[in-house]
Amino acid sequence: MPMVQSLKVVVGGLLASCGATYALRPTPQSATVSVVDVHSASSESTARERFLRDGAIVLRGGSTEKMISHMEPLLRQNPRFDGRITLKAGFRESSRGRFHLSFLGTMLQDDAVVLQKSSPWRFLLGPEQSVSLIHLLDSKAKSADQIWHADNTAGGHTIVVAMRDIEDDMGPTCLQLESHKLIQYSDYFWAYFNPTRIARPLLKKGDVLVYSSKVLHRGEANLSQKDRPVIVYRYDDPATPAPGTNFIGTQALAWYGWARA
């Protein structure tokens, strides 16, 4: 009984905090993720500076045709989805209409690891970080919104490679720019008095979205009639694996992300 009572107190405190955040926050602002051409002479310094500021960057031309064409045959195995019925073929459904095919621990792993070794995003990674996740993510037409979340509150990087042009109604990844500062520094004063900068980058085929695993984000509902396949790499320090928090922390971030947005 004392444990149940304590849980009620914690949940009540989280709800009160999120309510206060929702009531007191400045009006959220529409923002854009900086786009850096990987072929530019100053691309690395520019990308690093803007990534540290916002927690996210788009690398234009950041993936190769070889990487995308290598993954294309796998999409033919993907499940059909009409909002109610799913037929799975090695894919895992993480939320309604959002399917993941993991490469780790499969015959696909070695190829996927090799494909990213010379990738232009590696200069952003920390020295202790290694590949912790590789999967093909296929957000089907009629897929639902994700909850707000951070991939790893302890740090790391998430890489999203666009296999198609992503249009506004296809459910692009939505990010709360600079929210990595909240998790990294527990800067709640900053969070209360600075408006949320909401960004929904519309990637072109071959573009790479790189964001800090501490950034609050979600995949939005795919309202189009097209699927939205992307390749996802995650890099974490083995000493601090994802998600970096427990169920209560995950739920708190979901509520807080909702309140801030």
Short mmCIF file of N, CA, C and O in Angstrom, two decimals, residues 135-216:
data_model
loop_
_atom_site.label_atom_id
_atom_site.label_comp_id
_atom_site.label_asym_id
_atom_site.label_seq_id
_atom_site.Cartn_x
_atom_site.Cartn_y
_atom_site.Cartn_z
N HIS A 135 17.81 -0.27 -38.13
CA HIS A 135 16.57 -0.87 -38.61
C HIS A 135 15.96 -0.06 -39.76
O HIS A 135 16.30 1.10 -39.98
N LEU A 136 15.13 -0.76 -40.48
CA LEU A 136 14.32 -0.15 -41.52
C LEU A 136 12.99 0.19 -40.88
O LEU A 136 12.34 -0.68 -40.30
N LEU A 137 12.60 1.45 -40.92
CA LEU A 137 11.34 1.91 -40.32
C LEU A 137 10.40 2.31 -41.45
O LEU A 137 10.73 3.20 -42.24
N ASP A 138 9.26 1.67 -41.50
CA ASP A 138 8.28 1.94 -42.56
C ASP A 138 6.99 2.44 -41.92
O ASP A 138 6.26 1.67 -41.29
N SER A 139 6.74 3.74 -42.04
CA SER A 139 5.51 4.34 -41.51
C SER A 139 4.46 4.31 -42.61
O SER A 139 4.55 5.05 -43.60
N LYS A 140 3.48 3.45 -42.44
CA LYS A 140 2.49 3.24 -43.48
C LYS A 140 1.47 4.37 -43.53
O LYS A 140 1.28 5.11 -42.56
N ALA A 141 0.79 4.48 -44.68
CA ALA A 141 -0.34 5.39 -44.78
C ALA A 141 -1.34 5.03 -43.68
O ALA A 141 -1.57 3.85 -43.40
N LYS A 142 -1.89 6.05 -43.02
CA LYS A 142 -2.84 5.92 -41.91
C LYS A 142 -2.18 5.58 -40.57
O LYS A 142 -2.87 5.31 -39.60
N SER A 143 -0.83 5.57 -40.52
CA SER A 143 -0.17 5.33 -39.24
C SER A 143 -0.44 6.50 -38.29
O SER A 143 -0.71 7.62 -38.73
N ALA A 144 -0.38 6.24 -36.99
CA ALA A 144 -0.76 7.22 -35.97
C ALA A 144 0.46 8.00 -35.46
O ALA A 144 1.61 7.62 -35.70
N ASP A 145 0.18 9.10 -34.73
CA ASP A 145 1.24 9.85 -34.04
C ASP A 145 1.93 8.96 -33.02
O ASP A 145 1.29 8.14 -32.35
N GLN A 146 3.24 9.16 -32.86
CA GLN A 146 3.94 8.60 -31.72
C GLN A 146 3.73 9.51 -30.51
O GLN A 146 3.31 10.67 -30.63
N ILE A 147 4.10 9.02 -29.33
CA ILE A 147 4.18 9.89 -28.16
C ILE A 147 5.49 10.67 -28.24
O ILE A 147 6.44 10.24 -28.91
N TRP A 148 5.56 11.80 -27.56
CA TRP A 148 6.82 12.53 -27.44
C TRP A 148 7.77 11.67 -26.61
O TRP A 148 7.39 11.10 -25.59
N HIS A 149 9.03 11.60 -27.03
CA HIS A 149 9.98 10.79 -26.29
C HIS A 149 11.41 11.21 -26.65
O HIS A 149 11.63 11.95 -27.63
N ALA A 150 12.36 10.74 -25.86
CA ALA A 150 13.79 10.86 -26.18
C ALA A 150 14.32 9.45 -26.37
O ALA A 150 13.96 8.54 -25.62
N ASP A 151 15.18 9.24 -27.36
CA ASP A 151 15.68 7.90 -27.63
C ASP A 151 16.58 7.38 -26.51
O ASP A 151 16.58 6.20 -26.20
N ASN A 152 17.39 8.27 -25.94
CA ASN A 152 18.27 7.88 -24.83
C ASN A 152 18.58 9.13 -24.01
O ASN A 152 19.30 10.02 -24.48
N THR A 153 18.06 9.21 -22.79
CA THR A 153 18.27 10.40 -21.96
C THR A 153 19.72 10.51 -21.49
O THR A 153 20.13 11.55 -20.97
N ALA A 154 20.51 9.44 -21.66
CA ALA A 154 21.92 9.48 -21.25
C ALA A 154 22.83 9.99 -22.36
O ALA A 154 24.02 10.19 -22.15
N GLY A 155 22.29 10.19 -23.56
CA GLY A 155 23.08 10.71 -24.67
C GLY A 155 23.15 9.73 -25.82
O GLY A 155 22.66 8.61 -25.74
N GLY A 156 23.80 10.17 -26.90
CA GLY A 156 23.90 9.36 -28.11
C GLY A 156 23.38 10.13 -29.31
O GLY A 156 23.02 11.31 -29.20
N HIS A 157 23.36 9.48 -30.46
CA HIS A 157 22.92 10.12 -31.70
C HIS A 157 21.99 9.19 -32.46
O HIS A 157 22.19 7.97 -32.48
N THR A 158 20.98 9.77 -33.09
CA THR A 158 20.07 9.03 -33.95
C THR A 158 20.20 9.57 -35.37
O THR A 158 20.22 10.79 -35.57
N ILE A 159 20.28 8.66 -36.32
CA ILE A 159 20.46 9.00 -37.73
C ILE A 159 19.24 8.49 -38.50
O ILE A 159 18.90 7.31 -38.39
N VAL A 160 18.61 9.36 -39.28
CA VAL A 160 17.46 8.97 -40.10
C VAL A 160 17.78 9.26 -41.55
O VAL A 160 18.01 10.42 -41.93
N VAL A 161 17.82 8.22 -42.36
CA VAL A 161 18.13 8.34 -43.79
C VAL A 161 16.84 8.22 -44.59
O VAL A 161 16.15 7.20 -44.51
N ALA A 162 16.51 9.26 -45.36
CA ALA A 162 15.26 9.25 -46.14
C ALA A 162 15.42 8.41 -47.39
O ALA A 162 16.31 8.65 -48.21
N MET A 163 14.54 7.41 -47.55
CA MET A 163 14.56 6.57 -48.75
C MET A 163 13.60 7.10 -49.82
O MET A 163 13.58 6.59 -50.94
N ARG A 164 12.78 8.08 -49.48
CA ARG A 164 11.86 8.74 -50.40
C ARG A 164 11.86 10.22 -50.06
O ARG A 164 12.24 10.61 -48.96
N ASP A 165 11.40 11.07 -50.96
CA ASP A 165 11.10 12.45 -50.58
C ASP A 165 9.97 12.40 -49.55
O ASP A 165 8.97 11.70 -49.74
N ILE A 166 10.13 13.14 -48.44
CA ILE A 166 9.12 13.15 -47.39
C ILE A 166 8.32 14.45 -47.48
O ILE A 166 8.88 15.54 -47.33
N GLU A 167 7.04 14.30 -47.74
CA GLU A 167 6.15 15.45 -47.89
C GLU A 167 5.46 15.75 -46.56
O GLU A 167 5.47 14.95 -45.62
N ASP A 168 4.82 16.91 -46.51
CA ASP A 168 4.26 17.42 -45.25
C ASP A 168 3.22 16.49 -44.64
O ASP A 168 3.11 16.39 -43.42
N ASP A 169 2.43 15.81 -45.48
CA ASP A 169 1.35 14.97 -44.95
C ASP A 169 1.77 13.52 -44.74
O ASP A 169 0.95 12.67 -44.42
N MET A 170 3.06 13.23 -44.89
CA MET A 170 3.55 11.86 -44.76
C MET A 170 4.04 11.52 -43.34
O MET A 170 4.59 10.45 -43.11
N GLY A 171 3.85 12.45 -42.40
CA GLY A 171 4.24 12.18 -41.02
C GLY A 171 5.73 12.33 -40.77
O GLY A 171 6.38 11.38 -40.31
N PRO A 172 6.31 13.50 -41.08
CA PRO A 172 7.74 13.68 -40.84
C PRO A 172 8.08 13.62 -39.35
O PRO A 172 7.19 13.76 -38.50
N THR A 173 9.34 13.39 -39.04
CA THR A 173 9.79 13.43 -37.65
C THR A 173 9.67 14.86 -37.15
O THR A 173 10.17 15.80 -37.77
N CYS A 174 9.00 15.04 -36.03
CA CYS A 174 8.79 16.36 -35.43
C CYS A 174 9.70 16.48 -34.21
O CYS A 174 9.71 15.59 -33.35
N LEU A 175 10.48 17.56 -34.14
CA LEU A 175 11.47 17.71 -33.07
C LEU A 175 11.24 19.00 -32.29
O LEU A 175 10.87 20.02 -32.86
N GLN A 176 11.48 18.94 -30.99
CA GLN A 176 11.52 20.13 -30.15
C GLN A 176 12.98 20.54 -30.05
O GLN A 176 13.73 20.01 -29.22
N LEU A 177 13.38 21.48 -30.93
CA LEU A 177 14.79 21.88 -30.97
C LEU A 177 15.23 22.45 -29.62
O LEU A 177 14.46 23.12 -28.93
N GLU A 178 16.47 22.17 -29.27
CA GLU A 178 17.12 22.61 -28.03
C GLU A 178 16.63 21.87 -26.80
O GLU A 178 17.11 22.14 -25.69
N SER A 179 15.69 20.92 -26.96
CA SER A 179 15.20 20.22 -25.77
C SER A 179 16.26 19.31 -25.17
O SER A 179 16.11 18.86 -24.02
N HIS A 180 17.35 19.03 -25.90
CA HIS A 180 18.45 18.26 -25.30
C HIS A 180 19.07 19.01 -24.14
O HIS A 180 19.63 18.40 -23.23
N LYS A 181 18.95 20.34 -24.14
CA LYS A 181 19.51 21.14 -23.04
C LYS A 181 18.73 20.90 -21.75
O LYS A 181 19.30 20.88 -20.66
N LEU A 182 17.43 20.72 -21.89
CA LEU A 182 16.58 20.44 -20.73
C LEU A 182 17.02 19.15 -20.06
O LEU A 182 17.18 19.09 -18.84
N ILE A 183 17.22 18.10 -20.85
CA ILE A 183 17.60 16.81 -20.29
C ILE A 183 19.05 16.82 -19.82
O ILE A 183 19.39 16.29 -18.77
N GLN A 184 19.92 17.48 -20.58
CA GLN A 184 21.34 17.46 -20.25
C GLN A 184 21.65 18.27 -19.00
O GLN A 184 22.44 17.86 -18.16
N TYR A 185 21.02 19.43 -18.88
CA TYR A 185 21.35 20.33 -17.76
C TYR A 185 20.22 20.46 -16.75
O TYR A 185 20.35 21.21 -15.79
N SER A 186 19.12 19.72 -16.96
CA SER A 186 17.93 19.85 -16.09
C SER A 186 17.55 21.32 -15.95
O SER A 186 17.21 21.79 -14.87
N ASP A 187 17.61 22.04 -17.07
CA ASP A 187 17.40 23.49 -17.03
C ASP A 187 15.91 23.80 -17.16
O ASP A 187 15.43 24.24 -18.21
N TYR A 188 15.16 23.58 -16.09
CA TYR A 188 13.72 23.79 -16.14
C TYR A 188 13.39 25.28 -16.20
O TYR A 188 12.36 25.68 -16.74
N PHE A 189 14.26 26.14 -15.66
CA PHE A 189 14.04 27.58 -15.76
C PHE A 189 14.03 27.99 -17.22
O PHE A 189 13.16 28.73 -17.68
N TRP A 190 15.01 27.47 -17.98
CA TRP A 190 15.07 27.75 -19.43
C TRP A 190 13.80 27.24 -20.11
O TRP A 190 13.21 27.90 -20.97
N ALA A 191 13.34 26.05 -19.70
CA ALA A 191 12.18 25.44 -20.36
C ALA A 191 10.90 26.23 -20.12
O ALA A 191 10.04 26.31 -20.99
N TYR A 192 10.76 26.81 -18.93
CA TYR A 192 9.54 27.55 -18.61
C TYR A 192 9.47 28.88 -19.37
O TYR A 192 8.39 29.34 -19.72
N PHE A 193 10.60 29.52 -19.60
CA PHE A 193 10.57 30.89 -20.09
C PHE A 193 11.07 31.06 -21.52
O PHE A 193 11.20 32.18 -22.00
N ASN A 194 11.36 29.96 -22.21
CA ASN A 194 11.73 30.04 -23.62
C ASN A 194 10.72 29.23 -24.44
O ASN A 194 10.38 28.10 -24.07
N PRO A 195 10.23 29.79 -25.54
CA PRO A 195 9.22 29.07 -26.34
C PRO A 195 9.79 27.82 -26.97
O PRO A 195 10.97 27.77 -27.33
N THR A 196 8.97 26.81 -27.08
CA THR A 196 9.36 25.58 -27.77
C THR A 196 9.54 25.88 -29.26
O THR A 196 8.69 26.53 -29.87
N ARG A 197 10.64 25.42 -29.82
CA ARG A 197 10.89 25.57 -31.26
C ARG A 197 10.58 24.23 -31.93
O ARG A 197 11.33 23.28 -31.79
N ILE A 198 9.43 24.18 -32.61
CA ILE A 198 8.96 22.95 -33.22
C ILE A 198 9.41 22.90 -34.68
O ILE A 198 9.13 23.80 -35.46
N ALA A 199 10.13 21.83 -35.04
CA ALA A 199 10.61 21.68 -36.42
C ALA A 199 10.13 20.37 -37.00
O ALA A 199 10.09 19.35 -36.32
N ARG A 200 9.76 20.43 -38.28
CA ARG A 200 9.27 19.24 -39.00
C ARG A 200 10.02 19.16 -40.33
O ARG A 200 9.48 19.50 -41.38
N PRO A 201 11.28 18.74 -40.30
CA PRO A 201 12.08 18.75 -41.53
C PRO A 201 11.51 17.84 -42.61
O PRO A 201 11.21 16.67 -42.35
N LEU A 202 11.37 18.39 -43.81
CA LEU A 202 10.88 17.63 -44.97
C LEU A 202 12.10 17.19 -45.78
O LEU A 202 12.65 17.97 -46.56
N LEU A 203 12.51 15.96 -45.57
CA LEU A 203 13.74 15.47 -46.18
C LEU A 203 13.54 15.08 -47.63
O LEU A 203 12.47 14.62 -48.03
N LYS A 204 14.58 15.27 -48.42
CA LYS A 204 14.64 14.76 -49.77
C LYS A 204 15.29 13.37 -49.74
O LYS A 204 16.02 13.04 -48.81
N LYS A 205 15.01 12.57 -50.75
CA LYS A 205 15.63 11.25 -50.83
C LYS A 205 17.15 11.41 -50.74
O LYS A 205 17.74 12.20 -51.47
N GLY A 206 17.77 10.67 -49.82
CA GLY A 206 19.21 10.75 -49.64
C GLY A 206 19.64 11.71 -48.55
O GLY A 206 20.80 11.68 -48.13
N ASP A 207 18.72 12.57 -48.07
CA ASP A 207 19.05 13.44 -46.95
C ASP A 207 19.18 12.62 -45.68
O ASP A 207 18.55 11.56 -45.52
N VAL A 208 19.97 13.15 -44.74
CA VAL A 208 20.17 12.49 -43.45
C VAL A 208 19.84 13.47 -42.33
O VAL A 208 20.42 14.55 -42.25
N LEU A 209 18.89 13.10 -41.49
CA LEU A 209 18.57 13.86 -40.29
C LEU A 209 19.36 13.26 -39.13
O LEU A 209 19.25 12.06 -38.85
N VAL A 210 20.17 14.09 -38.49
CA VAL A 210 20.94 13.66 -37.32
C VAL A 210 20.43 14.45 -36.13
O VAL A 210 20.35 15.68 -36.18
N TYR A 211 20.05 13.75 -35.05
CA TYR A 211 19.64 14.49 -33.84
C TYR A 211 20.16 13.81 -32.59
O TYR A 211 20.42 12.60 -32.57
N SER A 212 20.36 14.63 -31.57
CA SER A 212 20.79 14.11 -30.28
C SER A 212 19.71 13.18 -29.74
O SER A 212 18.52 13.48 -29.83
N SER A 213 20.13 12.06 -29.16
CA SER A 213 19.16 11.12 -28.60
C SER A 213 18.43 11.70 -27.40
O SER A 213 17.47 11.10 -26.91
N LYS A 214 18.87 12.87 -26.92
CA LYS A 214 18.19 13.55 -25.81
C LYS A 214 17.08 14.47 -26.29
O LYS A 214 16.30 14.97 -25.47
N VAL A 215 17.00 14.73 -27.57
CA VAL A 215 16.00 15.66 -28.11
C VAL A 215 14.61 15.02 -28.05
O VAL A 215 14.41 13.87 -28.47
N LEU A 216 13.63 15.77 -27.54
CA LEU A 216 12.25 15.30 -27.54
C LEU A 216 11.72 15.35 -28.98
O LEU A 216 11.87 16.36 -29.67
#
